[in-house]
PDB file of C-alpha atoms in Angstrom:
ATOM      1  CA  GLN O 710      -1.292  55.509 -16.386  1.00 91.00           C
ATOM      2  CA  VAL O 711       0.858  55.393 -19.475  1.00 94.00           C
ATOM      3  CA  GLN O 712      -0.306  54.375 -22.922  1.00 96.00           C
ATOM      4  CA  LEU O 713       2.142  53.146 -25.539  1.00 97.00           C
ATOM      5  CA  VAL O 714       1.634  52.758 -29.270  1.00 95.00           C
ATOM      6  CA  GLU O 715       4.272  51.114 -31.437  1.00 95.00           C
ATOM      7  CA  SER O 716       4.756  51.399 -35.147  1.00 95.00           C
ATOM      8  CA  GLY O 717       7.332  50.686 -37.814  1.00 97.00           C
ATOM      9  CA  GLY O 718       7.379  46.917 -38.027  1.00 96.00           C
ATOM     10  CA  GLY O 719       7.108  45.013 -41.258  1.00 97.00           C
ATOM     11  CA  LEU O 720       8.751  42.638 -43.679  1.00 98.00           C
ATOM     12  CA  VAL O 721      12.345  43.325 -44.675  1.00 98.00           C
ATOM     13  CA  GLN O 722      15.033  41.396 -46.483  1.00 98.00           C
ATOM     14  CA  ALA O 723      18.102  40.203 -44.644  1.00 98.00           C
ATOM     15  CA  GLY O 724      20.657  42.983 -44.446  1.00 98.00           C
ATOM     16  CA  GLY O 725      17.994  45.664 -44.492  1.00 98.00           C
ATOM     17  CA  SER O 726      16.970  48.202 -41.868  1.00 98.00           C
ATOM     18  CA  LEU O 727      13.859  49.199 -39.986  1.00 98.00           C
ATOM     19  CA  ARG O 728      13.095  51.841 -37.393  1.00 98.00           C
ATOM     20  CA  LEU O 729      10.525  51.118 -34.736  1.00 98.00           C
ATOM     21  CA  SER O 730       8.740  53.889 -32.875  1.00 98.00           C
ATOM     22  CA  CYS O 731       6.931  53.929 -29.565  1.00 97.00           C
ATOM     23  CA  ALA O 732       4.754  56.915 -28.743  1.00 97.00           C
ATOM     24  CA  ALA O 733       3.839  57.484 -25.120  1.00 96.00           C
ATOM     25  CA  SER O 734       0.895  59.378 -23.667  1.00 94.00           C
ATOM     26  CA  GLY O 735      -0.575  59.825 -20.221  1.00 92.00           C
ATOM     27  CA  SER O 736       1.671  60.152 -17.151  1.00 88.00           C
ATOM     28  CA  ILE O 737       4.829  60.544 -19.185  1.00 89.00           C
ATOM     29  CA  PHE O 738       6.626  62.444 -16.426  1.00 90.00           C
ATOM     30  CA  SER O 739       6.700  59.247 -14.352  1.00 90.00           C
ATOM     31  CA  ILE O 740       8.751  57.264 -16.862  1.00 92.00           C
ATOM     32  CA  ASN O 741      12.354  56.571 -15.827  1.00 94.00           C
ATOM     33  CA  THR O 742      13.410  54.068 -18.431  1.00 96.00           C
ATOM     34  CA  TRP O 743      12.312  53.448 -21.996  1.00 96.00           C
ATOM     35  CA  ALA O 744      13.020  49.987 -23.364  1.00 98.00           C
ATOM     36  CA  TRP O 745      12.519  47.520 -26.166  1.00 98.00           C
ATOM     37  CA  TYR O 746      11.944  43.782 -25.841  1.00 98.00           C
ATOM     38  CA  ARG O 747      11.228  41.120 -28.406  1.00 98.00           C
ATOM     39  CA  GLN O 748       9.626  37.709 -28.542  1.00 98.00           C
ATOM     40  CA  ALA O 749      10.329  35.207 -31.272  1.00 97.00           C
ATOM     41  CA  PRO O 750       7.909  32.356 -31.971  1.00 92.00           C
ATOM     42  CA  GLY O 751       8.196  29.655 -29.334  1.00 95.00           C
ATOM     43  CA  LYS O 752      10.612  31.685 -27.223  1.00 97.00           C
ATOM     44  CA  GLN O 753      10.386  33.845 -24.141  1.00 97.00           C
ATOM     45  CA  ARG O 754      10.303  37.596 -24.368  1.00 98.00           C
ATOM     46  CA  GLU O 755      13.815  38.980 -24.147  1.00 98.00           C
ATOM     47  CA  PHE O 756      15.422  42.317 -23.436  1.00 98.00           C
ATOM     48  CA  VAL O 757      16.784  44.250 -26.405  1.00 98.00           C
ATOM     49  CA  ALA O 758      17.752  47.742 -25.258  1.00 98.00           C
ATOM     50  CA  TYR O 759      16.940  50.566 -22.886  1.00 98.00           C
ATOM     51  CA  ILE O 760      17.580  54.255 -22.473  1.00 97.00           C
ATOM     52  CA  THR O 761      17.222  56.073 -19.172  1.00 95.00           C
ATOM     53  CA  ARG O 762      16.008  59.524 -18.293  1.00 91.00           C
ATOM     54  CA  VAL O 763      19.589  60.783 -18.259  1.00 91.00           C
ATOM     55  CA  GLY O 764      20.412  59.135 -21.566  1.00 93.00           C
ATOM     56  CA  THR O 765      22.238  56.036 -20.418  1.00 96.00           C
ATOM     57  CA  THR O 766      21.799  53.188 -22.862  1.00 98.00           C
ATOM     58  CA  ASN O 767      22.252  49.449 -22.602  1.00 98.00           C
ATOM     59  CA  TYR O 768      21.903  46.687 -25.163  1.00 98.00           C
ATOM     60  CA  ALA O 769      21.601  42.951 -25.240  1.00 98.00           C
ATOM     61  CA  ASP O 770      24.827  41.386 -26.444  1.00 98.00           C
ATOM     62  CA  SER O 771      23.017  39.957 -29.451  1.00 97.00           C
ATOM     63  CA  VAL O 772      22.195  43.412 -30.844  1.00 98.00           C
ATOM     64  CA  LYS O 773      25.189  45.533 -29.798  1.00 98.00           C
ATOM     65  CA  GLY O 774      26.538  47.448 -32.747  1.00 97.00           C
ATOM     66  CA  GLN O 775      23.473  46.541 -34.789  1.00 98.00           C
ATOM     67  CA  PHE O 776      20.592  48.295 -33.029  1.00 98.00           C
ATOM     68  CA  THR O 777      20.415  51.820 -31.637  1.00 98.00           C
ATOM     69  CA  ILE O 778      17.883  53.116 -29.146  1.00 98.00           C
ATOM     70  CA  SER O 779      17.060  56.810 -28.990  1.00 97.00           C
ATOM     71  CA  ARG O 780      14.452  59.144 -27.593  1.00 95.00           C
ATOM     72  CA  ASP O 781      12.785  62.346 -28.729  1.00 93.00           C
ATOM     73  CA  ASN O 782      11.465  64.133 -25.681  1.00 88.00           C
ATOM     74  CA  THR O 783       9.602  66.705 -27.767  1.00 90.00           C
ATOM     75  CA  LYS O 784       7.494  63.943 -29.293  1.00 91.00           C
ATOM     76  CA  ASN O 785       7.325  61.654 -26.243  1.00 93.00           C
ATOM     77  CA  THR O 786       8.574  58.944 -28.539  1.00 95.00           C
ATOM     78  CA  TRP O 787      11.469  56.531 -28.496  1.00 95.00           C
ATOM     79  CA  TYR O 788      12.938  54.564 -31.328  1.00 98.00           C
ATOM     80  CA  LEU O 789      14.825  51.426 -32.163  1.00 98.00           C
ATOM     81  CA  GLN O 790      16.950  51.698 -35.268  1.00 98.00           C
ATOM     82  CA  MET O 791      17.700  48.205 -36.506  1.00 98.00           C
ATOM     83  CA  ASN O 792      20.387  47.674 -39.131  1.00 98.00           C
ATOM     84  CA  SER O 793      21.871  44.638 -40.838  1.00 98.00           C
ATOM     85  CA  LEU O 794      18.817  42.618 -39.954  1.00 98.00           C
ATOM     86  CA  LYS O 795      19.076  38.839 -39.851  1.00 97.00           C
ATOM     87  CA  SER O 796      16.499  36.084 -39.780  1.00 96.00           C
ATOM     88  CA  ASP O 797      17.232  35.690 -36.044  1.00 96.00           C
ATOM     89  CA  ASP O 798      15.836  39.177 -35.532  1.00 98.00           C
ATOM     90  CA  THR O 799      12.386  38.034 -36.610  1.00 98.00           C
ATOM     91  CA  ALA O 800      10.093  38.609 -33.638  1.00 98.00           C
ATOM     92  CA  ALA O 801       7.317  40.674 -32.197  1.00 98.00           C
ATOM     93  CA  TYR O 802       8.903  43.795 -30.731  1.00 98.00           C
ATOM     94  CA  TYR O 803       7.439  45.446 -27.661  1.00 98.00           C
ATOM     95  CA  CYS O 804       8.212  48.776 -26.113  1.00 98.00           C
ATOM     96  CA  ARG O 805       8.147  49.102 -22.375  1.00 98.00           C
ATOM     97  CA  ALA O 806       8.018  52.150 -20.136  1.00 97.00           C
ATOM     98  CA  GLU O 807       9.221  51.778 -16.560  1.00 96.00           C
ATOM     99  CA  THR O 808       8.219  53.903 -13.611  1.00 94.00           C
ATOM    100  CA  ILE O 809       8.996  53.528  -9.921  1.00 93.00           C
ATOM    101  CA  ILE O 810       5.666  51.819  -9.341  1.00 92.00           C
ATOM    102  CA  ARG O 811       5.203  49.630 -12.391  1.00 95.00           C
ATOM    103  CA  HIS O 812       5.957  49.141 -16.049  1.00 96.00           C
ATOM    104  CA  TYR O 813       3.776  49.404 -19.128  1.00 97.00           C
ATOM    105  CA  TRP O 814       3.850  47.487 -22.373  1.00 97.00           C
ATOM    106  CA  GLY O 815       2.948  48.431 -25.891  1.00 97.00           C
ATOM    107  CA  GLN O 816       0.837  46.149 -28.042  1.00 96.00           C
ATOM    108  CA  GLY O 817       3.779  44.899 -30.084  1.00 96.00           C
ATOM    109  CA  THR O 818       4.809  45.258 -33.704  1.00 97.00           C
ATOM    110  CA  GLN O 819       5.924  42.373 -35.894  1.00 98.00           C
ATOM    111  CA  VAL O 820       9.299  42.374 -37.585  1.00 98.00           C
ATOM    112  CA  THR O 821       9.906  39.658 -40.146  1.00 98.00           C
ATOM    113  CA  VAL O 822      13.271  39.287 -41.829  1.00 98.00           C
ATOM    114  CA  SER O 823      13.327  37.215 -44.984  1.00 97.00           C
ATOM    115  CA  SER O 824      16.504  35.460 -46.058  1.00 88.00           C
TER     116      SER O 824
END
C-alpha cells in the first residue's frame, strides 16, 4: 500500500506561481511513476505531468513550458511547480503513484487562479 498526501494548493492571482507537493509513505519502493492530474469543475480528470523512476518526464500540451515536475527521493516527495498561472488552471490537483499492480491517488488540493 502507498499513502499520498498533497499540499501547496491555494488562491493565487493570474500570472502567479504555486508549488504543489505530494508526500508518499508505505511501499514506496514499488512506485514506478509519479504523476499529477487535475480536475476542473464540470470536467473529467486530466493528465498534467509525470516523472518516472529514471527521471523521464512528460507533460500535457496545455502545461508544457509552464509547469515542471520534479522528485526528491530523500523526502519521498514529488512536486509540481506551476508558473504563469491562468484561470484555466483552476482545478483540484491530484497526485498519483503508479506501480506494476495498481495506482494510488492523493486526496487532492485545490488551486484557484483569480483573474
